[in-house]
PDB file of N, CA and C in Angstrom:
ATOM      1  N   MET A   1      62.760   2.798  47.772  1.00 83.00           N
ATOM      2  CA  MET A   1      64.164   2.889  47.423  1.00 83.00           C
ATOM      3  C   MET A   1      64.285   3.812  46.206  1.00 83.00           C
ATOM      4  N   PRO A   2      65.125   4.834  46.283  1.00 91.00           N
ATOM      5  CA  PRO A   2      65.239   5.782  45.175  1.00 91.00           C
ATOM      6  C   PRO A   2      65.991   5.203  43.975  1.00 91.00           C
ATOM      7  N   HIS A   3      65.774   5.836  42.855  1.00 95.00           N
ATOM      8  CA  HIS A   3      66.477   5.493  41.619  1.00 95.00           C
ATOM      9  C   HIS A   3      67.410   6.647  41.303  1.00 95.00           C
ATOM     10  N   PHE A   4      68.609   6.317  40.856  1.00 95.00           N
ATOM     11  CA  PHE A   4      69.613   7.329  40.565  1.00 95.00           C
ATOM     12  C   PHE A   4      69.904   7.371  39.072  1.00 95.00           C
ATOM     13  N   ALA A   5      70.001   8.572  38.536  1.00 94.00           N
ATOM     14  CA  ALA A   5      70.482   8.778  37.174  1.00 94.00           C
ATOM     15  C   ALA A   5      71.920   9.248  37.320  1.00 94.00           C
ATOM     16  N   VAL A   6      72.854   8.422  36.899  1.00 94.00           N
ATOM     17  CA  VAL A   6      74.272   8.747  37.000  1.00 94.00           C
ATOM     18  C   VAL A   6      74.703   9.269  35.639  1.00 94.00           C
ATOM     19  N   LEU A   7      74.951  10.565  35.571  1.00 92.00           N
ATOM     20  CA  LEU A   7      75.283  11.229  34.319  1.00 92.00           C
ATOM     21  C   LEU A   7      76.794  11.389  34.241  1.00 92.00           C
ATOM     22  N   LEU A   8      77.378  10.711  33.263  1.00 91.00           N
ATOM     23  CA  LEU A   8      78.829  10.711  33.127  1.00 91.00           C
ATOM     24  C   LEU A   8      79.280  11.742  32.105  1.00 91.00           C
ATOM     25  N   ARG A   9      80.515  12.146  32.225  1.00 86.00           N
ATOM     26  CA  ARG A   9      81.079  13.147  31.326  1.00 86.00           C
ATOM     27  C   ARG A   9      81.196  12.627  29.902  1.00 86.00           C
ATOM     28  N   GLY A  10      81.176  11.348  29.740  1.00 69.00           N
ATOM     29  CA  GLY A  10      81.267  10.758  28.407  1.00 69.00           C
ATOM     30  C   GLY A  10      82.675  10.305  28.100  1.00 69.00           C
ATOM     31  N   GLY A  11      82.771   9.494  27.097  1.00 64.00           N
ATOM     32  CA  GLY A  11      84.064   8.957  26.716  1.00 64.00           C
ATOM     33  C   GLY A  11      83.867   7.582  26.116  1.00 64.00           C
ATOM     34  N   PRO A  12      84.936   6.997  25.636  1.00 61.00           N
ATOM     35  CA  PRO A  12      84.810   5.709  24.966  1.00 61.00           C
ATOM     36  C   PRO A  12      84.574   4.528  25.900  1.00 61.00           C
ATOM     37  N   LEU A  13      84.812   4.698  27.198  1.00 65.00           N
ATOM     38  CA  LEU A  13      84.734   3.557  28.102  1.00 65.00           C
ATOM     39  C   LEU A  13      83.435   3.440  28.874  1.00 65.00           C
ATOM     40  N   ALA A  14      82.683   4.518  29.021  1.00 74.00           N
ATOM     41  CA  ALA A  14      81.500   4.462  29.872  1.00 74.00           C
ATOM     42  C   ALA A  14      80.412   5.376  29.345  1.00 74.00           C
ATOM     43  N   ASP A  15      79.179   5.020  29.664  1.00 84.00           N
ATOM     44  CA  ASP A  15      78.032   5.817  29.266  1.00 84.00           C
ATOM     45  C   ASP A  15      77.138   5.991  30.492  1.00 84.00           C
ATOM     46  N   SER A  16      76.357   7.053  30.500  1.00 89.00           N
ATOM     47  CA  SER A  16      75.459   7.319  31.623  1.00 89.00           C
ATOM     48  C   SER A  16      74.496   6.154  31.828  1.00 89.00           C
ATOM     49  N   PHE A  17      74.010   6.000  33.055  1.00 91.00           N
ATOM     50  CA  PHE A  17      73.137   4.864  33.370  1.00 91.00           C
ATOM     51  C   PHE A  17      72.233   5.228  34.534  1.00 91.00           C
ATOM     52  N   SER A  18      71.242   4.383  34.766  1.00 94.00           N
ATOM     53  CA  SER A  18      70.377   4.541  35.936  1.00 94.00           C
ATOM     54  C   SER A  18      70.445   3.255  36.752  1.00 94.00           C
ATOM     55  N   LEU A  19      70.236   3.395  38.060  1.00 94.00           N
ATOM     56  CA  LEU A  19      70.241   2.220  38.916  1.00 94.00           C
ATOM     57  C   LEU A  19      69.438   2.511  40.175  1.00 94.00           C
ATOM     58  N   ARG A  20      69.099   1.443  40.867  1.00 94.00           N
ATOM     59  CA  ARG A  20      68.322   1.521  42.104  1.00 94.00           C
ATOM     60  C   ARG A  20      69.254   1.214  43.268  1.00 94.00           C
ATOM     61  N   ALA A  21      69.261   2.112  44.248  1.00 94.00           N
ATOM     62  CA  ALA A  21      70.143   1.926  45.403  1.00 94.00           C
ATOM     63  C   ALA A  21      69.581   2.689  46.591  1.00 94.00           C
ATOM     64  N   ASP A  22      70.095   2.352  47.777  1.00 94.00           N
ATOM     65  CA  ASP A  22      69.698   3.076  48.986  1.00 94.00           C
ATOM     66  C   ASP A  22      70.347   4.452  49.027  1.00 94.00           C
ATOM     67  N   GLY A  23      71.556   4.538  48.532  1.00 94.00           N
ATOM     68  CA  GLY A  23      72.290   5.792  48.553  1.00 94.00           C
ATOM     69  C   GLY A  23      73.643   5.621  47.908  1.00 94.00           C
ATOM     70  N   TYR A  24      74.431   6.692  47.975  1.00 95.00           N
ATOM     71  CA  TYR A  24      75.776   6.636  47.420  1.00 95.00           C
ATOM     72  C   TYR A  24      76.707   7.470  48.289  1.00 95.00           C
ATOM     73  N   GLU A  25      77.989   7.203  48.147  1.00 95.00           N
ATOM     74  CA  GLU A  25      79.000   7.970  48.869  1.00 95.00           C
ATOM     75  C   GLU A  25      80.301   7.925  48.090  1.00 95.00           C
ATOM     76  N   GLU A  26      81.136   8.909  48.338  1.00 94.00           N
ATOM     77  CA  GLU A  26      82.452   8.924  47.701  1.00 94.00           C
ATOM     78  C   GLU A  26      83.443   8.213  48.602  1.00 94.00           C
ATOM     79  N   ARG A  27      84.191   7.310  47.998  1.00 93.00           N
ATOM     80  CA  ARG A  27      85.229   6.580  48.712  1.00 93.00           C
ATOM     81  C   ARG A  27      86.511   6.717  47.899  1.00 93.00           C
ATOM     82  N   GLY A  28      87.372   7.577  48.347  1.00 92.00           N
ATOM     83  CA  GLY A  28      88.615   7.803  47.608  1.00 92.00           C
ATOM     84  C   GLY A  28      88.324   8.440  46.264  1.00 92.00           C
ATOM     85  N   ASP A  29      88.756   7.783  45.201  1.00 94.00           N
ATOM     86  CA  ASP A  29      88.566   8.290  43.844  1.00 94.00           C
ATOM     87  C   ASP A  29      87.327   7.713  43.176  1.00 94.00           C
ATOM     88  N   SER A  30      86.443   7.089  43.936  1.00 94.00           N
ATOM     89  CA  SER A  30      85.270   6.434  43.365  1.00 94.00           C
ATOM     90  C   SER A  30      83.984   6.898  44.036  1.00 94.00           C
ATOM     91  N   VAL A  31      82.900   6.795  43.278  1.00 95.00           N
ATOM     92  CA  VAL A  31      81.562   6.966  43.842  1.00 95.00           C
ATOM     93  C   VAL A  31      80.979   5.562  43.938  1.00 95.00           C
ATOM     94  N   VAL A  32      80.518   5.196  45.130  1.00 96.00           N
ATOM     95  CA  VAL A  32      80.028   3.851  45.397  1.00 96.00           C
ATOM     96  C   VAL A  32      78.528   3.929  45.684  1.00 96.00           C
ATOM     97  N   PHE A  33      77.750   3.075  45.024  1.00 96.00           N
ATOM     98  CA  PHE A  33      76.304   3.004  45.249  1.00 96.00           C
ATOM     99  C   PHE A  33      76.027   1.794  46.128  1.00 96.00           C
ATOM    100  N   LEU A  34      75.214   2.014  47.164  1.00 95.00           N
ATOM    101  CA  LEU A  34      74.989   0.980  48.175  1.00 95.00           C
ATOM    102  C   LEU A  34      73.529   0.553  48.227  1.00 95.00           C
ATOM    103  N   ARG A  35      73.325  -0.724  48.465  1.00 93.00           N
ATOM    104  CA  ARG A  35      71.998  -1.276  48.745  1.00 93.00           C
ATOM    105  C   ARG A  35      72.168  -2.262  49.882  1.00 93.00           C
ATOM    106  N   ASP A  36      71.457  -2.037  50.985  1.00 93.00           N
ATOM    107  CA  ASP A  36      71.585  -2.872  52.190  1.00 93.00           C
ATOM    108  C   ASP A  36      73.034  -2.933  52.656  1.00 93.00           C
ATOM    109  N   ASP A  37      73.703  -1.778  52.638  1.00 91.00           N
ATOM    110  CA  ASP A  37      75.106  -1.633  53.058  1.00 91.00           C
ATOM    111  C   ASP A  37      76.078  -2.467  52.238  1.00 91.00           C
ATOM    112  N   ARG A  38      75.674  -2.858  51.049  1.00 94.00           N
ATOM    113  CA  ARG A  38      76.566  -3.586  50.138  1.00 94.00           C
ATOM    114  C   ARG A  38      76.774  -2.740  48.881  1.00 94.00           C
ATOM    115  N   VAL A  39      77.945  -2.810  48.322  1.00 94.00           N
ATOM    116  CA  VAL A  39      78.262  -2.069  47.104  1.00 94.00           C
ATOM    117  C   VAL A  39      77.591  -2.767  45.919  1.00 94.00           C
ATOM    118  N   VAL A  40      76.737  -2.021  45.195  1.00 94.00           N
ATOM    119  CA  VAL A  40      76.084  -2.595  44.015  1.00 94.00           C
ATOM    120  C   VAL A  40      76.658  -2.035  42.717  1.00 94.00           C
ATOM    121  N   HIS A  41      77.327  -0.882  42.816  1.00 94.00           N
ATOM    122  CA  HIS A  41      77.972  -0.320  41.630  1.00 94.00           C
ATOM    123  C   HIS A  41      79.019   0.680  42.079  1.00 94.00           C
ATOM    124  N   GLN A  42      80.049   0.823  41.246  1.00 94.00           N
ATOM    125  CA  GLN A  42      81.137   1.734  41.559  1.00 94.00           C
ATOM    126  C   GLN A  42      81.604   2.370  40.262  1.00 94.00           C
ATOM    127  N   VAL A  43      81.877   3.674  40.307  1.00 92.00           N
ATOM    128  CA  VAL A  43      82.339   4.387  39.119  1.00 92.00           C
ATOM    129  C   VAL A  43      83.382   5.421  39.557  1.00 92.00           C
ATOM    130  N   PRO A  44      84.425   5.651  38.753  1.00 92.00           N
ATOM    131  CA  PRO A  44      85.421   6.662  39.130  1.00 92.00           C
ATOM    132  C   PRO A  44      84.789   8.054  39.256  1.00 92.00           C
ATOM    133  N   SER A  45      85.155   8.776  40.282  1.00 92.00           N
ATOM    134  CA  SER A  45      84.602  10.116  40.534  1.00 92.00           C
ATOM    135  C   SER A  45      84.867  11.066  39.373  1.00 92.00           C
ATOM    136  N   ALA A  46      85.999  10.919  38.723  1.00 91.00           N
ATOM    137  CA  ALA A  46      86.364  11.814  37.624  1.00 91.00           C
ATOM    138  C   ALA A  46      85.412  11.679  36.437  1.00 91.00           C
ATOM    139  N   TRP A  47      84.741  10.551  36.306  1.00 91.00           N
ATOM    140  CA  TRP A  47      83.824  10.334  35.179  1.00 91.00           C
ATOM    141  C   TRP A  47      82.455  10.961  35.423  1.00 91.00           C
ATOM    142  N   VAL A  48      82.099  11.213  36.692  1.00 92.00           N
ATOM    143  CA  VAL A  48      80.745  11.624  37.054  1.00 92.00           C
ATOM    144  C   VAL A  48      80.556  13.127  36.840  1.00 92.00           C
ATOM    145  N   ALA A  49      79.555  13.480  36.035  1.00 91.00           N
ATOM    146  CA  ALA A  49      79.187  14.884  35.848  1.00 91.00           C
ATOM    147  C   ALA A  49      78.126  15.280  36.869  1.00 91.00           C
ATOM    148  N   ALA A  50      77.153  14.400  37.108  1.00 93.00           N
ATOM    149  CA  ALA A  50      76.084  14.672  38.077  1.00 93.00           C
ATOM    150  C   ALA A  50      75.403  13.373  38.465  1.00 93.00           C
ATOM    151  N   ILE A  51      74.803  13.382  39.640  1.00 95.00           N
ATOM    152  CA  ILE A  51      73.981  12.266  40.104  1.00 95.00           C
ATOM    153  C   ILE A  51      72.645  12.854  40.509  1.00 95.00           C
ATOM    154  N   GLU A  52      71.581  12.354  39.893  1.00 95.00           N
ATOM    155  CA  GLU A  52      70.234  12.849  40.181  1.00 95.00           C
ATOM    156  C   GLU A  52      69.418  11.753  40.850  1.00 95.00           C
ATOM    157  N   VAL A  53      68.636  12.128  41.845  1.00 95.00           N
ATOM    158  CA  VAL A  53      67.762  11.180  42.547  1.00 95.00           C
ATOM    159  C   VAL A  53      66.357  11.318  41.973  1.00 95.00           C
ATOM    160  N   HIS A  54      65.729  10.170  41.659  1.00 96.00           N
ATOM    161  CA  HIS A  54      64.378  10.152  41.094  1.00 96.00           C
ATOM    162  C   HIS A  54      63.511   9.156  41.858  1.00 96.00           C
ATOM    163  N   PRO A  55      62.194   9.396  41.896  1.00 93.00           N
ATOM    164  CA  PRO A  55      61.314   8.511  42.653  1.00 93.00           C
ATOM    165  C   PRO A  55      61.046   7.159  41.976  1.00 93.00           C
ATOM    166  N   ASP A  56      61.219   7.096  40.658  1.00 94.00           N
ATOM    167  CA  ASP A  56      60.948   5.828  39.963  1.00 94.00           C
ATOM    168  C   ASP A  56      61.940   5.609  38.830  1.00 94.00           C
ATOM    169  N   ALA A  57      61.941   4.395  38.308  1.00 93.00           N
ATOM    170  CA  ALA A  57      62.889   4.012  37.266  1.00 93.00           C
ATOM    171  C   ALA A  57      62.662   4.787  35.974  1.00 93.00           C
ATOM    172  N   LEU A  58      61.406   5.049  35.633  1.00 94.00           N
ATOM    173  CA  LEU A  58      61.108   5.758  34.389  1.00 94.00           C
ATOM    174  C   LEU A  58      61.697   7.166  34.398  1.00 94.00           C
ATOM    175  N   ALA A  59      61.560   7.874  35.487  1.00 94.00           N
ATOM    176  CA  ALA A  59      62.113   9.230  35.583  1.00 94.00           C
ATOM    177  C   ALA A  59      63.638   9.208  35.488  1.00 94.00           C
ATOM    178  N   ALA A  60      64.266   8.214  36.104  1.00 94.00           N
ATOM    179  CA  ALA A  60      65.727   8.101  36.038  1.00 94.00           C
ATOM    180  C   ALA A  60      66.177   7.789  34.613  1.00 94.00           C
ATOM    181  N   ARG A  61      65.475   6.871  33.943  1.00 94.00           N
ATOM    182  CA  ARG A  61      65.827   6.545  32.550  1.00 94.00           C
ATOM    183  C   ARG A  61      65.615   7.746  31.638  1.00 94.00           C
ATOM    184  N   ASP A  62      64.556   8.510  31.872  1.00 94.00           N
ATOM    185  CA  ASP A  62      64.309   9.708  31.071  1.00 94.00           C
ATOM    186  C   ASP A  62      65.421  10.738  31.256  1.00 94.00           C
ATOM    187  N   ALA A  63      65.915  10.879  32.478  1.00 93.00           N
ATOM    188  CA  ALA A  63      67.013  11.815  32.735  1.00 93.00           C
ATOM    189  C   ALA A  63      68.284  11.379  32.006  1.00 93.00           C
ATOM    190  N   VAL A  64      68.552  10.080  32.009  1.00 91.00           N
ATOM    191  CA  VAL A  64      69.719   9.555  31.298  1.00 91.00           C
ATOM    192  C   VAL A  64      69.557   9.773  29.797  1.00 91.00           C
ATOM    193  N   ALA A  65      68.370   9.515  29.269  1.00 88.00           N
ATOM    194  CA  ALA A  65      68.122   9.708  27.835  1.00 88.00           C
ATOM    195  C   ALA A  65      68.268  11.179  27.445  1.00 88.00           C
ATOM    196  N   ALA A  66      67.790  12.077  28.284  1.00 88.00           N
ATOM    197  CA  ALA A  66      67.919  13.510  28.001  1.00 88.00           C
ATOM    198  C   ALA A  66      69.380  13.936  28.019  1.00 88.00           C
ATOM    199  N   HIS A  67      70.155  13.377  28.948  1.00 86.00           N
ATOM    200  CA  HIS A  67      71.588  13.689  29.021  1.00 86.00           C
ATOM    201  C   HIS A  67      72.304  13.198  27.768  1.00 86.00           C
ATOM    202  N   ARG A  68      71.985  11.993  27.329  1.00 82.00           N
ATOM    203  CA  ARG A  68      72.603  11.461  26.108  1.00 82.00           C
ATOM    204  C   ARG A  68      72.219  12.289  24.893  1.00 82.00           C
ATOM    205  N   ALA A  69      70.945  12.684  24.812  1.00 78.00           N
ATOM    206  CA  ALA A  69      70.478  13.480  23.673  1.00 78.00           C
ATOM    207  C   ALA A  69      71.166  14.840  23.637  1.00 78.00           C
ATOM    208  N   ALA A  70      71.458  15.403  24.796  1.00 77.00           N
ATOM    209  CA  ALA A  70      72.117  16.707  24.840  1.00 77.00           C
ATOM    210  C   ALA A  70      73.550  16.632  24.325  1.00 77.00           C
ATOM    211  N   LYS A  71      74.188  15.455  24.460  1.00 72.00           N
ATOM    212  CA  LYS A  71      75.568  15.289  24.008  1.00 72.00           C
ATOM    213  C   LYS A  71      75.660  14.818  22.563  1.00 72.00           C
ATOM    214  N   THR A  72      74.556  14.301  22.035  1.00 64.00           N
ATOM    215  CA  THR A  72      74.583  13.733  20.697  1.00 64.00           C
ATOM    216  C   THR A  72      74.659  14.833  19.659  1.00 64.00           C
ATOM    217  N   GLY A  73      75.460  14.623  18.688  1.00 61.00           N
ATOM    218  CA  GLY A  73      75.592  15.609  17.619  1.00 61.00           C
ATOM    219  C   GLY A  73      74.603  15.351  16.510  1.00 61.00           C
ATOM    220  N   GLY A  74      74.616  16.218  15.571  1.00 63.00           N
ATOM    221  CA  GLY A  74      73.751  16.052  14.411  1.00 63.00           C
ATOM    222  C   GLY A  74      74.360  15.057  13.449  1.00 63.00           C
ATOM    223  N   ALA A  75      73.539  14.442  12.681  1.00 66.00           N
ATOM    224  CA  ALA A  75      74.014  13.491  11.689  1.00 66.00           C
ATOM    225  C   ALA A  75      73.397  13.837  10.339  1.00 66.00           C
ATOM    226  N   THR A  76      74.193  13.693   9.319  1.00 69.00           N
ATOM    227  CA  THR A  76      73.717  13.910   7.968  1.00 69.00           C
ATOM    228  C   THR A  76      73.911  12.614   7.205  1.00 69.00           C
ATOM    229  N   ILE A  77      72.869  12.171   6.548  1.00 73.00           N
ATOM    230  CA  ILE A  77      72.942  10.939   5.768  1.00 73.00           C
ATOM    231  C   ILE A  77      72.945  11.317   4.298  1.00 73.00           C
ATOM    232  N   HIS A  78      73.958  10.841   3.571  1.00 74.00           N
ATOM    233  CA  HIS A  78      74.081  11.095   2.142  1.00 74.00           C
ATOM    234  C   HIS A  78      73.837   9.786   1.406  1.00 74.00           C
ATOM    235  N   VAL A  79      72.865   9.773   0.522  1.00 76.00           N
ATOM    236  CA  VAL A  79      72.571   8.593  -0.287  1.00 76.00           C
ATOM    237  C   VAL A  79      72.868   8.959  -1.733  1.00 76.00           C
ATOM    238  N   GLN A  80      73.690   8.140  -2.380  1.00 77.00           N
ATOM    239  CA  GLN A  80      74.049   8.414  -3.765  1.00 77.00           C
ATOM    240  C   GLN A  80      73.765   7.184  -4.608  1.00 77.00           C
ATOM    241  N   GLU A  81      73.095   7.389  -5.717  1.00 73.00           N
ATOM    242  CA  GLU A  81      72.801   6.299  -6.640  1.00 73.00           C
ATOM    243  C   GLU A  81      73.873   6.305  -7.721  1.00 73.00           C
ATOM    244  N   ASN A  82      74.666   5.250  -7.770  1.00 74.00           N
ATOM    245  CA  ASN A  82      75.790   5.172  -8.702  1.00 74.00           C
ATOM    246  C   ASN A  82      75.499   4.327  -9.927  1.00 74.00           C
ATOM    247  N   ALA A  83      74.298   3.847 -10.052  1.00 67.00           N
ATOM    248  CA  ALA A  83      73.957   2.995 -11.189  1.00 67.00           C
ATOM    249  C   ALA A  83      72.613   3.440 -11.766  1.00 67.00           C
ATOM    250  N   ALA A  84      72.406   3.089 -13.006  1.00 66.00           N
ATOM    251  CA  ALA A  84      71.132   3.413 -13.645  1.00 66.00           C
ATOM    252  C   ALA A  84      70.053   2.465 -13.130  1.00 66.00           C
ATOM    253  N   ALA A  85      68.830   2.908 -13.268  1.00 63.00           N
ATOM    254  CA  ALA A  85      67.716   2.051 -12.861  1.00 63.00           C
ATOM    255  C   ALA A  85      67.728   0.771 -13.672  1.00 63.00           C
ATOM    256  N   ALA A  86      67.482  -0.339 -13.006  1.00 63.00           N
ATOM    257  CA  ALA A  86      67.522  -1.647 -13.658  1.00 63.00           C
ATOM    258  C   ALA A  86      66.160  -1.974 -14.254  1.00 63.00           C
ATOM    259  N   PRO A  87      66.138  -2.368 -15.529  1.00 61.00           N
ATOM    260  CA  PRO A  87      64.854  -2.765 -16.103  1.00 61.00           C
ATOM    261  C   PRO A  87      64.374  -4.076 -15.494  1.00 61.00           C
ATOM    262  N   ARG A  88      63.097  -4.155 -15.278  1.00 59.00           N
ATOM    263  CA  ARG A  88      62.512  -5.378 -14.739  1.00 59.00           C
ATOM    264  C   ARG A  88      61.444  -5.842 -15.700  1.00 59.00           C
ATOM    265  N   ARG A  89      61.528  -7.064 -16.080  1.00 60.00           N
ATOM    266  CA  ARG A  89      60.567  -7.636 -17.029  1.00 60.00           C
ATOM    267  C   ARG A  89      59.500  -8.381 -16.247  1.00 60.00           C
ATOM    268  N   ARG A  90      58.421  -7.701 -16.004  1.00 59.00           N
ATOM    269  CA  ARG A  90      57.326  -8.349 -15.294  1.00 59.00           C
ATOM    270  C   ARG A  90      56.031  -7.919 -15.958  1.00 59.00           C
ATOM    271  N   GLY A  91      55.294  -8.838 -16.353  1.00 59.00           N
ATOM    272  CA  GLY A  91      54.018  -8.531 -16.980  1.00 59.00           C
ATOM    273  C   GLY A  91      54.178  -7.809 -18.312  1.00 59.00           C
ATOM    274  N   GLY A  92      55.288  -8.049 -19.023  1.00 58.00           N
ATOM    275  CA  GLY A  92      55.478  -7.452 -20.335  1.00 58.00           C
ATOM    276  C   GLY A  92      56.048  -6.047 -20.308  1.00 58.00           C
ATOM    277  N   SER A  93      56.221  -5.482 -19.146  1.00 60.00           N
ATOM    278  CA  SER A  93      56.754  -4.125 -19.072  1.00 60.00           C
ATOM    279  C   SER A  93      58.253  -4.185 -18.856  1.00 60.00           C
ATOM    280  N   GLY A  94      58.979  -3.357 -19.561  1.00 59.00           N
ATOM    281  CA  GLY A  94      60.427  -3.318 -19.418  1.00 59.00           C
ATOM    282  C   GLY A  94      60.896  -1.970 -18.911  1.00 59.00           C
ATOM    283  N   ALA A  95      60.020  -1.243 -18.240  1.00 62.00           N
ATOM    284  CA  ALA A  95      60.370   0.090 -17.758  1.00 62.00           C
ATOM    285  C   ALA A  95      61.339   0.004 -16.583  1.00 62.00           C
ATOM    286  N   PRO A  96      62.343   0.892 -16.575  1.00 60.00           N
ATOM    287  CA  PRO A  96      63.242   0.914 -15.421  1.00 60.00           C
ATOM    288  C   PRO A  96      62.464   1.259 -14.148  1.00 60.00           C
ATOM    289  N   THR A  97      62.682   0.488 -13.099  1.00 61.00           N
ATOM    290  CA  THR A  97      61.887   0.686 -11.892  1.00 61.00           C
ATOM    291  C   THR A  97      62.698   0.982 -10.642  1.00 61.00           C
ATOM    292  N   ALA A  98      63.908   0.481 -10.547  1.00 64.00           N
ATOM    293  CA  ALA A  98      64.646   0.655  -9.290  1.00 64.00           C
ATOM    294  C   ALA A  98      66.140   0.569  -9.529  1.00 64.00           C
ATOM    295  N   VAL A  99      66.890   1.223  -8.675  1.00 60.00           N
ATOM    296  CA  VAL A  99      68.341   1.130  -8.706  1.00 60.00           C
ATOM    297  C   VAL A  99      68.727  -0.125  -7.937  1.00 60.00           C
ATOM    298  N   PRO A 100      69.594  -0.957  -8.503  1.00 64.00           N
ATOM    299  CA  PRO A 100      70.000  -2.154  -7.765  1.00 64.00           C
ATOM    300  C   PRO A 100      70.776  -1.775  -6.504  1.00 64.00           C
ATOM    301  N   ALA A 101      70.704  -2.627  -5.497  1.00 65.00           N
ATOM    302  CA  ALA A 101      71.345  -2.340  -4.216  1.00 65.00           C
ATOM    303  C   ALA A 101      72.846  -2.100  -4.365  1.00 65.00           C
ATOM    304  N   GLU A 102      73.480  -2.756  -5.327  1.00 67.00           N
ATOM    305  CA  GLU A 102      74.915  -2.585  -5.527  1.00 67.00           C
ATOM    306  C   GLU A 102      75.240  -1.174  -6.016  1.00 67.00           C
ATOM    307  N   GLY A 103      74.241  -0.459  -6.519  1.00 68.00           N
ATOM    308  CA  GLY A 103      74.472   0.875  -7.054  1.00 68.00           C
ATOM    309  C   GLY A 103      74.150   1.989  -6.081  1.00 68.00           C
ATOM    310  N   VAL A 104      73.858   1.659  -4.834  1.00 73.00           N
ATOM    311  CA  VAL A 104      73.517   2.677  -3.845  1.00 73.00           C
ATOM    312  C   VAL A 104      74.624   2.735  -2.797  1.00 73.00           C
ATOM    313  N   SER A 105      75.112   3.939  -2.522  1.00 78.00           N
ATOM    314  CA  SER A 105      76.092   4.096  -1.444  1.00 78.00           C
ATOM    315  C   SER A 105      75.531   5.074  -0.422  1.00 78.00           C
ATOM    316  N   ILE A 106      75.818   4.793   0.839  1.00 77.00           N
ATOM    317  CA  ILE A 106      75.320   5.614   1.943  1.00 77.00           C
ATOM    318  C   ILE A 106      76.512   6.053   2.787  1.00 77.00           C
ATOM    319  N   ARG A 107      76.566   7.343   3.117  1.00 76.00           N
ATOM    320  CA  ARG A 107      77.604   7.875   3.979  1.00 76.00           C
ATOM    321  C   ARG A 107      76.938   8.679   5.102  1.00 76.00           C
ATOM    322  N   ILE A 108      77.350   8.456   6.327  1.00 72.00           N
ATOM    323  CA  ILE A 108      76.788   9.182   7.470  1.00 72.00           C
ATOM    324  C   ILE A 108      77.891  10.026   8.089  1.00 72.00           C
ATOM    325  N   ASP A 109      77.662  11.325   8.181  1.00 70.00           N
ATOM    326  CA  ASP A 109      78.593  12.239   8.828  1.00 70.00           C
ATOM    327  C   ASP A 109      78.023  12.622  10.178  1.00 70.00           C
ATOM    328  N   GLU A 110      78.790  12.382  11.245  1.00 66.00           N
ATOM    329  CA  GLU A 110      78.345  12.708  12.587  1.00 66.00           C
ATOM    330  C   GLU A 110      79.338  13.643  13.246  1.00 66.00           C
ATOM    331  N   GLY A 111      78.850  14.403  14.186  1.00 62.00           N
ATOM    332  CA  GLY A 111      79.726  15.286  14.946  1.00 62.00           C
ATOM    333  C   GLY A 111      79.085  15.630  16.274  1.00 62.00           C
ATOM    334  N   PRO A 112      79.890  15.894  17.291  1.00 57.00           N
ATOM    335  CA  PRO A 112      79.331  16.249  18.600  1.00 57.00           C
ATOM    336  C   PRO A 112      78.749  17.648  18.594  1.00 57.00           C
ATOM    337  N   ARG A 113      77.797  17.887  19.477  1.00 53.00           N
ATOM    338  CA  ARG A 113      77.263  19.239  19.626  1.00 53.00           C
ATOM    339  C   ARG A 113      78.320  20.109  20.253  1.00 53.00           C
ATOM    340  N   ARG A 114      78.310  21.322  19.896  1.00 47.00           N
ATOM    341  CA  ARG A 114      79.285  22.265  20.463  1.00 47.00           C
ATOM    342  C   ARG A 114      78.623  23.180  21.428  1.00 47.00           C
TER     343      ARG A 114
END
């Protein structure tokens, strides 16, 4: 039984996925995946960018992961220390060693690939 990588155009409601089925067909505005002549999954045709057939589950999952990676944008992580290092009294030493967690702020900027 083949494995399918269903690559979707993307959006807030659905993400690409892989599944095992005998085959698929278009029925009206939907793509229907069948196993033993029963519907096991259905997705709107407008959401589908491509459907790839693979011999095993690993290859189908890899295709889905590659599709997601191609759509993922770059991310930049900004870490800012807003407080001075806190002195720690351990073993007689009072040297500043670390910024307290309350003094660290993190901002992540993300964007889609163009």
